[in-house]
Short mmCIF file of C-alpha atoms in Angstrom, two decimals:
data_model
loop_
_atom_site.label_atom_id
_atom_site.label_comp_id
_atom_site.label_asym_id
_atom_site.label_seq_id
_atom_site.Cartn_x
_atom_site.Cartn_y
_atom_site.Cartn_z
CA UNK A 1 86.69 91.33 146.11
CA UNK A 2 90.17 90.96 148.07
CA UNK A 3 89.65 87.26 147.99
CA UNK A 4 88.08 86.62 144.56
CA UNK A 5 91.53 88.54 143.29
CA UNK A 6 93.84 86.47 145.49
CA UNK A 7 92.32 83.58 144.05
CA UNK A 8 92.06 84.30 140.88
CA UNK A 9 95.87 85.55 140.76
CA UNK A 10 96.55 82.41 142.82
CA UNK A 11 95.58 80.31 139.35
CA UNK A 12 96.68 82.49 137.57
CA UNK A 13 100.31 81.49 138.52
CA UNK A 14 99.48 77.94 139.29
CA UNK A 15 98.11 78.08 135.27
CA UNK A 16 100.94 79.79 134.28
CA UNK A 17 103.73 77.42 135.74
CA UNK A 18 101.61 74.83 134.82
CA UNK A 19 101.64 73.20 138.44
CA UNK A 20 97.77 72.94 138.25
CA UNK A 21 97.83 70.72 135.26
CA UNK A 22 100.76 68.52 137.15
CA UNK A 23 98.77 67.89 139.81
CA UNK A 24 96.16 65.77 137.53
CA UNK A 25 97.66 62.25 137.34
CA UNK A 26 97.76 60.57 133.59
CA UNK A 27 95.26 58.16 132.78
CA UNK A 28 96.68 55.14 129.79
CA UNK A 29 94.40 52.87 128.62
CA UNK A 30 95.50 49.51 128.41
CA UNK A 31 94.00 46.53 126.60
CA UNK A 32 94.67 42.82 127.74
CA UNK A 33 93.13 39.71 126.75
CA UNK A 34 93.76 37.77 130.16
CA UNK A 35 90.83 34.93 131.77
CA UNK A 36 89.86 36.53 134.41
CA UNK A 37 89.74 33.02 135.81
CA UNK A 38 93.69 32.28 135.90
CA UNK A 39 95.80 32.60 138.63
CA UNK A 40 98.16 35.25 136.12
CA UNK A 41 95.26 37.95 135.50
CA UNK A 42 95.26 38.48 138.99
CA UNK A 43 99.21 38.49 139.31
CA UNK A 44 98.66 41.23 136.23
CA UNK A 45 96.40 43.21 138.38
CA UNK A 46 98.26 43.38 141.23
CA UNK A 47 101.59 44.14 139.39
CA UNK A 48 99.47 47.05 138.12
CA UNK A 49 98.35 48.21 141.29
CA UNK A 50 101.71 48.31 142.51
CA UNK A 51 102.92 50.37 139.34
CA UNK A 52 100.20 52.98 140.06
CA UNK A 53 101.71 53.38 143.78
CA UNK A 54 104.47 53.75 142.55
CA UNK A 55 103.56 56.30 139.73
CA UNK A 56 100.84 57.96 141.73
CA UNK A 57 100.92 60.50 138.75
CA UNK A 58 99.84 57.40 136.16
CA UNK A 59 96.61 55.79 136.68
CA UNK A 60 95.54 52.78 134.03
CA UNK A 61 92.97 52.02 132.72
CA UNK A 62 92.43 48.61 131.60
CA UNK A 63 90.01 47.23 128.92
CA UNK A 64 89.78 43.06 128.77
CA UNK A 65 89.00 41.32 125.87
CA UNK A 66 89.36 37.93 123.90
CA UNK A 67 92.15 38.54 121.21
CA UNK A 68 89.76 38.00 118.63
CA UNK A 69 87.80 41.11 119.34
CA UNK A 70 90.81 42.72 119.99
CA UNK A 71 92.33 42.79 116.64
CA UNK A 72 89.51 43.90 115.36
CA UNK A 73 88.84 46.59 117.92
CA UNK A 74 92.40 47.75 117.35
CA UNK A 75 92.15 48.04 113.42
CA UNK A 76 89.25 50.36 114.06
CA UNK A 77 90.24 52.12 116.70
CA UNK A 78 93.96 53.25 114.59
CA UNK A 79 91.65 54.07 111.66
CA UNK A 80 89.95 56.73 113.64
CA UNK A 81 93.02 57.75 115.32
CA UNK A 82 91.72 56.62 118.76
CA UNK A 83 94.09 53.59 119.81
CA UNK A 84 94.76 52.71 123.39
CA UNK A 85 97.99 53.76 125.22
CA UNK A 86 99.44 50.57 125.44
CA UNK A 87 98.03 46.68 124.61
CA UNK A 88 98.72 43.52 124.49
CA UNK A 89 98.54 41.62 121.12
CA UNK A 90 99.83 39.00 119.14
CA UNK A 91 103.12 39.22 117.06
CA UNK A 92 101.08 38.25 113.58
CA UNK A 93 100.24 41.79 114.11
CA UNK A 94 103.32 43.54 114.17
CA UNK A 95 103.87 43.60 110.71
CA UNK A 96 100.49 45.22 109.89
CA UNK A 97 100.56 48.05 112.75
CA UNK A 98 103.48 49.08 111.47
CA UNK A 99 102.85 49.19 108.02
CA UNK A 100 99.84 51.49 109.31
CA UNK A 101 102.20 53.69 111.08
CA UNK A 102 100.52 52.84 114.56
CA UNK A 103 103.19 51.65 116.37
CA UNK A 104 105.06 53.82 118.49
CA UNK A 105 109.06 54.11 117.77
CA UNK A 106 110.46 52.94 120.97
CA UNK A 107 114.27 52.78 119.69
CA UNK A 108 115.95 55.91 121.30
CA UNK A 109 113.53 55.11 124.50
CA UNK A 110 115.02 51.71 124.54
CA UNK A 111 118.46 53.34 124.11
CA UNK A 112 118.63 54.55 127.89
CA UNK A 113 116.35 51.64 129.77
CA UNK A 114 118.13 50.27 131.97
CA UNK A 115 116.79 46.59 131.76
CA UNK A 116 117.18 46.55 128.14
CA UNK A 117 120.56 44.17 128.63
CA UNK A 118 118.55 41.93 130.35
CA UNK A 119 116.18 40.93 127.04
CA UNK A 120 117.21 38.07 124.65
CA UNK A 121 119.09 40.27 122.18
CA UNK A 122 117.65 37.48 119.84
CA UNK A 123 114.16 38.66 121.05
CA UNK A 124 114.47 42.42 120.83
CA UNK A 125 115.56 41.51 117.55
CA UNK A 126 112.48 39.91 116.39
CA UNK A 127 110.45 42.94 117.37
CA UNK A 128 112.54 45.11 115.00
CA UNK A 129 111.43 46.64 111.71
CA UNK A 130 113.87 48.13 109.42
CA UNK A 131 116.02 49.08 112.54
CA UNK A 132 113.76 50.60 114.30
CA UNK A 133 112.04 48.50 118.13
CA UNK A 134 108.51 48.51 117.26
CA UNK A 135 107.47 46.87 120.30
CA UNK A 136 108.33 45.80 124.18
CA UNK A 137 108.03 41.71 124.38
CA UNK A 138 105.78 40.28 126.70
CA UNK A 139 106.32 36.73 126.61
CA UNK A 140 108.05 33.65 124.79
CA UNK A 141 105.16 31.54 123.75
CA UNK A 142 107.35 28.51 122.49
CA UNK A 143 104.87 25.58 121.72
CA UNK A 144 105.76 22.12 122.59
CA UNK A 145 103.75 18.63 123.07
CA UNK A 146 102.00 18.47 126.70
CA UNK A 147 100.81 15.29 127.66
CA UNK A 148 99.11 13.30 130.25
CA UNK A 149 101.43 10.43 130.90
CA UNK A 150 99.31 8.44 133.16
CA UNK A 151 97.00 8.27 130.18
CA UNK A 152 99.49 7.13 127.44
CA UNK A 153 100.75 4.35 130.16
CA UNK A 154 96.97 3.10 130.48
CA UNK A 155 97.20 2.55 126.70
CA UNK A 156 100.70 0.79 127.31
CA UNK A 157 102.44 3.91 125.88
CA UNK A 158 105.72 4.57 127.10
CA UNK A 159 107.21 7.39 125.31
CA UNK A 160 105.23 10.19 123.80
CA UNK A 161 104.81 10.42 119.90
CA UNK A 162 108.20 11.55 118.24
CA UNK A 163 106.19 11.85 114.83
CA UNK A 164 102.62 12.43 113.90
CA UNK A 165 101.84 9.30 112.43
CA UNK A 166 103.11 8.09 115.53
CA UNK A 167 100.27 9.71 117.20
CA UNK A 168 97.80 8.74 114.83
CA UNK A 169 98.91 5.08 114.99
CA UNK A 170 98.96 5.60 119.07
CA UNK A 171 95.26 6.75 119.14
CA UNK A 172 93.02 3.88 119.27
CA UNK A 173 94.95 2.36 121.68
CA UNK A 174 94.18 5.61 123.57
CA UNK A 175 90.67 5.77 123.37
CA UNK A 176 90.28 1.97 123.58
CA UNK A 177 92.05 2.22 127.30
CA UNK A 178 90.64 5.25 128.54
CA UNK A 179 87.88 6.41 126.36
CA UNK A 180 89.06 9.29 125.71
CA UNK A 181 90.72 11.12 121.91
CA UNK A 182 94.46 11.51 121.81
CA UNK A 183 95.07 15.02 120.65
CA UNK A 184 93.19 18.38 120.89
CA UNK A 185 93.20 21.52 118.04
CA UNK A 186 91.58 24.99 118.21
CA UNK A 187 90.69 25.30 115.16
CA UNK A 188 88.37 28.31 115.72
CA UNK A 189 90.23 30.71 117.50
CA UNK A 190 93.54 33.06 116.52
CA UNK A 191 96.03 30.17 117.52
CA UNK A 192 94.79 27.64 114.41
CA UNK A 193 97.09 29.38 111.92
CA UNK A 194 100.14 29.23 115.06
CA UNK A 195 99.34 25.55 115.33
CA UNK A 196 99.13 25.33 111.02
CA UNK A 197 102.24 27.06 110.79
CA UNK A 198 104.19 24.53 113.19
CA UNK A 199 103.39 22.07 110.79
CA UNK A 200 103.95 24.11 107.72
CA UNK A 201 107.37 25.01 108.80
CA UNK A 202 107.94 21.09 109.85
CA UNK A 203 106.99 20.13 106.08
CA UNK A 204 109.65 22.73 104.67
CA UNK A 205 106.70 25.00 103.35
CA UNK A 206 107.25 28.94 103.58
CA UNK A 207 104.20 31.08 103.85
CA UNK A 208 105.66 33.75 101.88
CA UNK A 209 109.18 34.20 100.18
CA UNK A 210 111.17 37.17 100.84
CA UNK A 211 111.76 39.39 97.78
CA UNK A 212 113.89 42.54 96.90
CA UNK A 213 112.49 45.59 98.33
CA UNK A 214 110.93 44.39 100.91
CA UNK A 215 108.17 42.79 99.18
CA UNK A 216 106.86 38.83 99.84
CA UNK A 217 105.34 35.79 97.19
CA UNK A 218 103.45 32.84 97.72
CA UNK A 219 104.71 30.64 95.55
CA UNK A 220 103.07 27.38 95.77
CA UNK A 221 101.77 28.22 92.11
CA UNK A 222 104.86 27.71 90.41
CA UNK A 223 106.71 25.50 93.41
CA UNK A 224 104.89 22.18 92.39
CA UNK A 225 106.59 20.27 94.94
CA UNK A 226 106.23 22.99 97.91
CA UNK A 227 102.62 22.79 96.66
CA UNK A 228 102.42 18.92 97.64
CA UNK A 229 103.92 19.27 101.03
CA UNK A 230 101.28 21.49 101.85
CA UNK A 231 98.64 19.40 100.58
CA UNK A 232 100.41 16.68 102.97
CA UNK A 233 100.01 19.44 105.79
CA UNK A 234 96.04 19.85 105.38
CA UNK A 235 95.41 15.97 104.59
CA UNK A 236 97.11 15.23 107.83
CA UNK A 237 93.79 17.35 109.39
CA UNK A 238 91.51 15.36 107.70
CA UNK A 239 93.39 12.23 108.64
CA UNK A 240 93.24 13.04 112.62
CA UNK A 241 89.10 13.77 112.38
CA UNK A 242 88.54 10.57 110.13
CA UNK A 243 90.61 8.27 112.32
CA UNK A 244 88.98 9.72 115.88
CA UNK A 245 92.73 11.45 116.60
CA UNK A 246 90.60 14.35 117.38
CA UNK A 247 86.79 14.48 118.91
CA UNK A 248 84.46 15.59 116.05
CA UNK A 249 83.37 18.79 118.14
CA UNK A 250 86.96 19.84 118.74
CA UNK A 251 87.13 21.42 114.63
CA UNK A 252 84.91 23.86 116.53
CA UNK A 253 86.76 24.94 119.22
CA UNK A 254 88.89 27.80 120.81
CA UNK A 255 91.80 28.42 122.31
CA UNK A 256 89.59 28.28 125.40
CA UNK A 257 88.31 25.12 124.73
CA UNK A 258 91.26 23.54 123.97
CA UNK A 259 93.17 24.55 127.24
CA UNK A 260 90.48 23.71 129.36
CA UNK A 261 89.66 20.09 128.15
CA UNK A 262 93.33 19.45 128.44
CA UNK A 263 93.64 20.39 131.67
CA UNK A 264 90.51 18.44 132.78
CA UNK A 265 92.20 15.55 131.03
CA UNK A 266 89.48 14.84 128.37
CA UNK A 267 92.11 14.19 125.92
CA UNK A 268 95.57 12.96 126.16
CA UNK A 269 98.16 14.84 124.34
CA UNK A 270 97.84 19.34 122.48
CA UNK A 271 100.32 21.13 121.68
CA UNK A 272 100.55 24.46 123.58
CA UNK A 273 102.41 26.64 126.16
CA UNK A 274 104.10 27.00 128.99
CA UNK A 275 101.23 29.26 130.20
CA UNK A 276 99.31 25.79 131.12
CA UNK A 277 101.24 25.69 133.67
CA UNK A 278 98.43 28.06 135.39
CA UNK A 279 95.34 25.72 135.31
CA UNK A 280 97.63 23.63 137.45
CA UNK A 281 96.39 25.38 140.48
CA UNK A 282 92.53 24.99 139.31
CA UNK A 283 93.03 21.65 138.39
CA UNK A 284 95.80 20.09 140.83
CA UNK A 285 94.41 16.47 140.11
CA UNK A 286 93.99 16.05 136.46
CA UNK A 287 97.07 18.15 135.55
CA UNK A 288 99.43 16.44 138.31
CA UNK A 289 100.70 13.67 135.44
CA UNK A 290 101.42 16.15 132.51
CA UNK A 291 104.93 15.88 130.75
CA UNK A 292 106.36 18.14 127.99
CA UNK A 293 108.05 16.87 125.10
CA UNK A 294 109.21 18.26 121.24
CA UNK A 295 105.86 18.63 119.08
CA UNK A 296 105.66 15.07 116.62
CA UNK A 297 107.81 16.16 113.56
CA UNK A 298 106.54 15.46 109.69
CA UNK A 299 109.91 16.50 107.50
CA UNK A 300 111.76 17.41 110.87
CA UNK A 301 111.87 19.25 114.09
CA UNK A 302 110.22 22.58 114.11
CA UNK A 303 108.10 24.33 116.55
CA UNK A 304 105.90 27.83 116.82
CA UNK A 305 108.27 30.38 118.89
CA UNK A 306 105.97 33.53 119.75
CA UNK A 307 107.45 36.94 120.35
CA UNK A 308 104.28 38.13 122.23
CA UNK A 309 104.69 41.63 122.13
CA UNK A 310 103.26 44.74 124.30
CA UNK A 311 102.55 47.84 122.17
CA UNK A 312 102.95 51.29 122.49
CA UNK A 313 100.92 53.16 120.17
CA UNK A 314 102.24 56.29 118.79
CA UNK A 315 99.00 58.66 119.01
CA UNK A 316 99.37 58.33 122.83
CA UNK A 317 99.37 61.86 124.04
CA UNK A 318 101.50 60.20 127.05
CA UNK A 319 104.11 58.64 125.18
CA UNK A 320 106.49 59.22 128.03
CA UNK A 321 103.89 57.58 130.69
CA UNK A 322 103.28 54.97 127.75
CA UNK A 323 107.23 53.70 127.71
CA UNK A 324 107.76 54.09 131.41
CA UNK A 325 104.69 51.50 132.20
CA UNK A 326 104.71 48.97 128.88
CA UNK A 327 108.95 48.80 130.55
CA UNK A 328 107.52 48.44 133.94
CA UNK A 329 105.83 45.58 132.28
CA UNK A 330 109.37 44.22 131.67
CA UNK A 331 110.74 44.72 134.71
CA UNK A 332 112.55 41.66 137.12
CA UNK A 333 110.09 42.20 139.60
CA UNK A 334 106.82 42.04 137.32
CA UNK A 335 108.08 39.21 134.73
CA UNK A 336 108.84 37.24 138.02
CA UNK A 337 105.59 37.11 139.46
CA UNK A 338 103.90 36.89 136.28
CA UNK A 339 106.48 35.46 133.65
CA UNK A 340 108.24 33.35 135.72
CA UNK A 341 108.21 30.38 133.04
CA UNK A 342 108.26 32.41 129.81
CA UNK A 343 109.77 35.75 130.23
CA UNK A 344 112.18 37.25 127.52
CA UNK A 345 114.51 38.53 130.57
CA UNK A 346 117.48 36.23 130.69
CA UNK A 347 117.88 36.33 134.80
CA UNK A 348 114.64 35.42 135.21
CA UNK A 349 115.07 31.46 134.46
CA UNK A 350 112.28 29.59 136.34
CA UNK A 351 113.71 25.73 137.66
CA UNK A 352 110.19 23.70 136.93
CA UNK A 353 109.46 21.46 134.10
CA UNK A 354 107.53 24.52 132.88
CA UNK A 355 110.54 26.36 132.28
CA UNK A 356 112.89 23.68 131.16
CA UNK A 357 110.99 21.98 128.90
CA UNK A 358 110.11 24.44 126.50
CA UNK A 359 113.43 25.94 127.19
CA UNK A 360 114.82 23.08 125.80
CA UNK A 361 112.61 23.53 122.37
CA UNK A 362 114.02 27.06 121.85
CA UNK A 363 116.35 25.66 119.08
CA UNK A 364 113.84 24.78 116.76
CA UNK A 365 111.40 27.67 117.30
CA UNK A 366 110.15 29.30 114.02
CA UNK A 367 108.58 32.63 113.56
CA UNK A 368 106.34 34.52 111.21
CA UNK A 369 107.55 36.02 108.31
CA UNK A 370 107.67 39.71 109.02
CA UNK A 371 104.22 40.50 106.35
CA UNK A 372 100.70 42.18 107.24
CA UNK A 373 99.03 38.81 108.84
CA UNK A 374 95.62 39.87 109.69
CA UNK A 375 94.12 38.38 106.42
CA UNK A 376 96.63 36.00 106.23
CA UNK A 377 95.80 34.52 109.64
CA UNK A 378 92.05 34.42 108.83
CA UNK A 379 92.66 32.66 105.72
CA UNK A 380 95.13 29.75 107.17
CA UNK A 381 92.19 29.60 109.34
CA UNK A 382 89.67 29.15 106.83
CA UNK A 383 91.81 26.37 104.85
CA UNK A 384 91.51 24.46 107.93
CA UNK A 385 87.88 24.84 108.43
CA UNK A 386 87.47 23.95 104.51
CA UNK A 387 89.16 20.71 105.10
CA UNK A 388 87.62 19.68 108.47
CA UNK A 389 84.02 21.18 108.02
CA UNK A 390 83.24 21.21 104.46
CA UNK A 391 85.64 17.67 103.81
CA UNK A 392 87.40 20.18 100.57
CA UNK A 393 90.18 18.35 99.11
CA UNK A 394 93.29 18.82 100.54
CA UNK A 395 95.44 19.35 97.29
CA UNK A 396 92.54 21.94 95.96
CA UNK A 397 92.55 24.18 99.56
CA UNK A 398 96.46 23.90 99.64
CA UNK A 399 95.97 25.94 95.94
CA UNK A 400 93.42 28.18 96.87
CA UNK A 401 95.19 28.98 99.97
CA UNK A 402 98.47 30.12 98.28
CA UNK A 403 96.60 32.33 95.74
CA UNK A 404 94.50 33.73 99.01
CA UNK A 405 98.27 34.85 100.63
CA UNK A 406 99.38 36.54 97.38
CA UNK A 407 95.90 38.54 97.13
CA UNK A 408 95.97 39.27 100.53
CA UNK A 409 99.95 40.38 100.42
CA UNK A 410 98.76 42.64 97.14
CA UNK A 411 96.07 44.55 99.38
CA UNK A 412 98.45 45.13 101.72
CA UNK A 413 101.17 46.35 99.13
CA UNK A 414 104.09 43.31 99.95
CA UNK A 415 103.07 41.36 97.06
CA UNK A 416 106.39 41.05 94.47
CA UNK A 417 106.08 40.98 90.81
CA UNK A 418 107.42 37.96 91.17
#
């Protein structure tokens, strides 16, 4: 009886001072969308091994996933008011979490982190909604034209294509030297509407004008000529598939896909990120010849720039835990090893062509308009598939496309009067 009431006085006090609870360490589930296959998921792993040593009160919990899914997973899981901790994402999304009230308000966090003076004001910027830091960045996913030189000089190409007809006119003289296509899309994955966009924003068309109140329009209806530029956008897809530019599989394929075949060097020229960098170490042989130039301009210069943000979500019941490790995720000694050619931290500048190259495109990068783009996304998507699959005339998606925006904008409650 003495010891059953030492005990239970003993937890009685540890309960009441609440050292008992302390002691259990905080669990925060964290979604990625890495290949487990790359060199930088395990860089990610490690990085958050050594964040759990040094939090041994934070363990994490981490759920993989293609982005695909996780959009998807994430819409469902906010509805029933079960989202992760922390996840990755894409910055189409920002606009839509927010307007769901999902996102976490990180702004008087931010106020006191110490390695906030080290982010690209420019990109802290871009993750701000009405004032208020929505999100932690991640990486700079500027896109730019990788190629393999050692193809294009088979073909007796010297210089990479400045403009896409250019690259059109340079592709049989590809595939007649080294039997292989000149270009590579992903047409069925979440980057199709980041490589549509490069070229919309090339061609001077705006997805959606900004209005008072914070409301957007499409307004291709009434902005004839905007209309036709667009039309010029989509033909140029149909264009690349009926003159062999791209293989005919390739309106089928993924980000995956499209990565993978470039690095294996079944094509010559795609325009991606610095992130390609990775599949150098899988495939030292066919990626020792690739070069990085400005994307092939229609109207002018213009280029996707990415904000790929980290989120905190706001029904974390460790929103403390939740800032300390999505910052962590920020931190010199993290974006180093696993940023080191595309971090949003100013000191850390890597000296490759990685680094420099797309560096060098940061002038021209263009970004989303700030709008709810999960339908949006899916429906620049579908334009492209209507084109390339089902051979739709260009003119007649480019008009089905704008009203598509505007109905998705009204659903989401952005769409102006007018």
């Amino acid at each position: 009886m003495k010891l059953s009431g030492l005990a239970l006085g003993v937890g009685l006090l540890l309960g009441g001072t609440g050292l008992a609870q302390a002691a259990d360490p905080v669990t925060l589930h964290f979604w990625v969308a890495w290949d487990p296959a790359l060199p930088d998921a395990k860089i990610a792993q490690d990085g958050i091994a050594r964040f759990e040593k040094l939090h041994p009160d934070i363990k994490i919990d981490v759920q993989d996933m293609s982005f695909g899914a996780m959009h998807d997973k994430l819409i469902t899981a906010i509805a029933g008011g079960q989202p992760p901790d922390v996840s990755w994402g894409l910055s189409e999304w920002l606009g839509e979490m927010d307007r769901m009230g999902a996102l976490a308000d990180l702004t008087d966090a931010a106020s006191t982190w110490p390695d906030r003076s080290a982010i690209y004001p420019s990109v802290l910027a871009g993750l701000t909604i009405n004032g208020r830091l929505k999100a932690l960045p991640h990486y700079l996913g500027i896109r730019g034209l990788l190629y393999h030189a050692d193809m294009l000089a088979k073909a007796g190409i010297t210089t990479p294509p400045t403009t896409w007809q250019e690259l059109v006119d340079d592709a049989p003289k590809i595939h007649a030297a080294t039997g292989k296509y000149a270009f590579g899309v992903a047409n069925d994955s979440v980057r199709a509407p980041q490589e549509l966009f490069t070229l919309m924003a090339q061609n001077d068309v705006t997805l959606a004008e900004p209005r008072t109140g914070g409301r957007f329009r499409n307004n291709w209806d009434t902005d004839t000529a905007q209309l036709q530029r667009m039309t010029e956008v989509l033909t140029l897809y149909q264009t690349m598939l009926a003159k062999g530019v791209i293989a005919p599989n390739a309106t089928s394929w993924g980000w995956e896909e499209e990565d993978n075949n470039f690095a294996l060097g079944q094509y010559a020229m795609v325009m991606d990120g610095s992130w390609m960098h990775l599949h150098e170490a899988q495939y030292p042989d066919s990626m020792r010849d690739v070069q990085i130039a400005p994307p092939p301009k229609l109207a002018h210069a213009a280029t996707y720039f990415e904000i790929n943000p980290i989120y905190v979500f706001k029904a974390s019941p460790h929103p403390k835990e939740a800032f300390e490790f999505a910052s962590y995720l920020d931190s010199k000694e993290y974006q180093s090893l696993a940023r080191p050619t595309d971090s949003p931290r100013e000191d850390v500048r890597g000296t490759d062509k990685w680094a420099t190259g797309f560096a060098k495109l940061t002038p021209i990068g263009k970004t989303f308009p700030p709008i709810a783009l999960g339908q949006v996304s899916r429906d620049m998507q579908e334009a492209i598939g209507r084109v390339l699959l089902r051979h739709q005339d260009p003119a007649t998606v480019a008009a089905w496309l704008g009203r598509a925006i505007n109905k998705d904008l009204r659903k989401s409650g952005e769409l102006a009067a007018s």
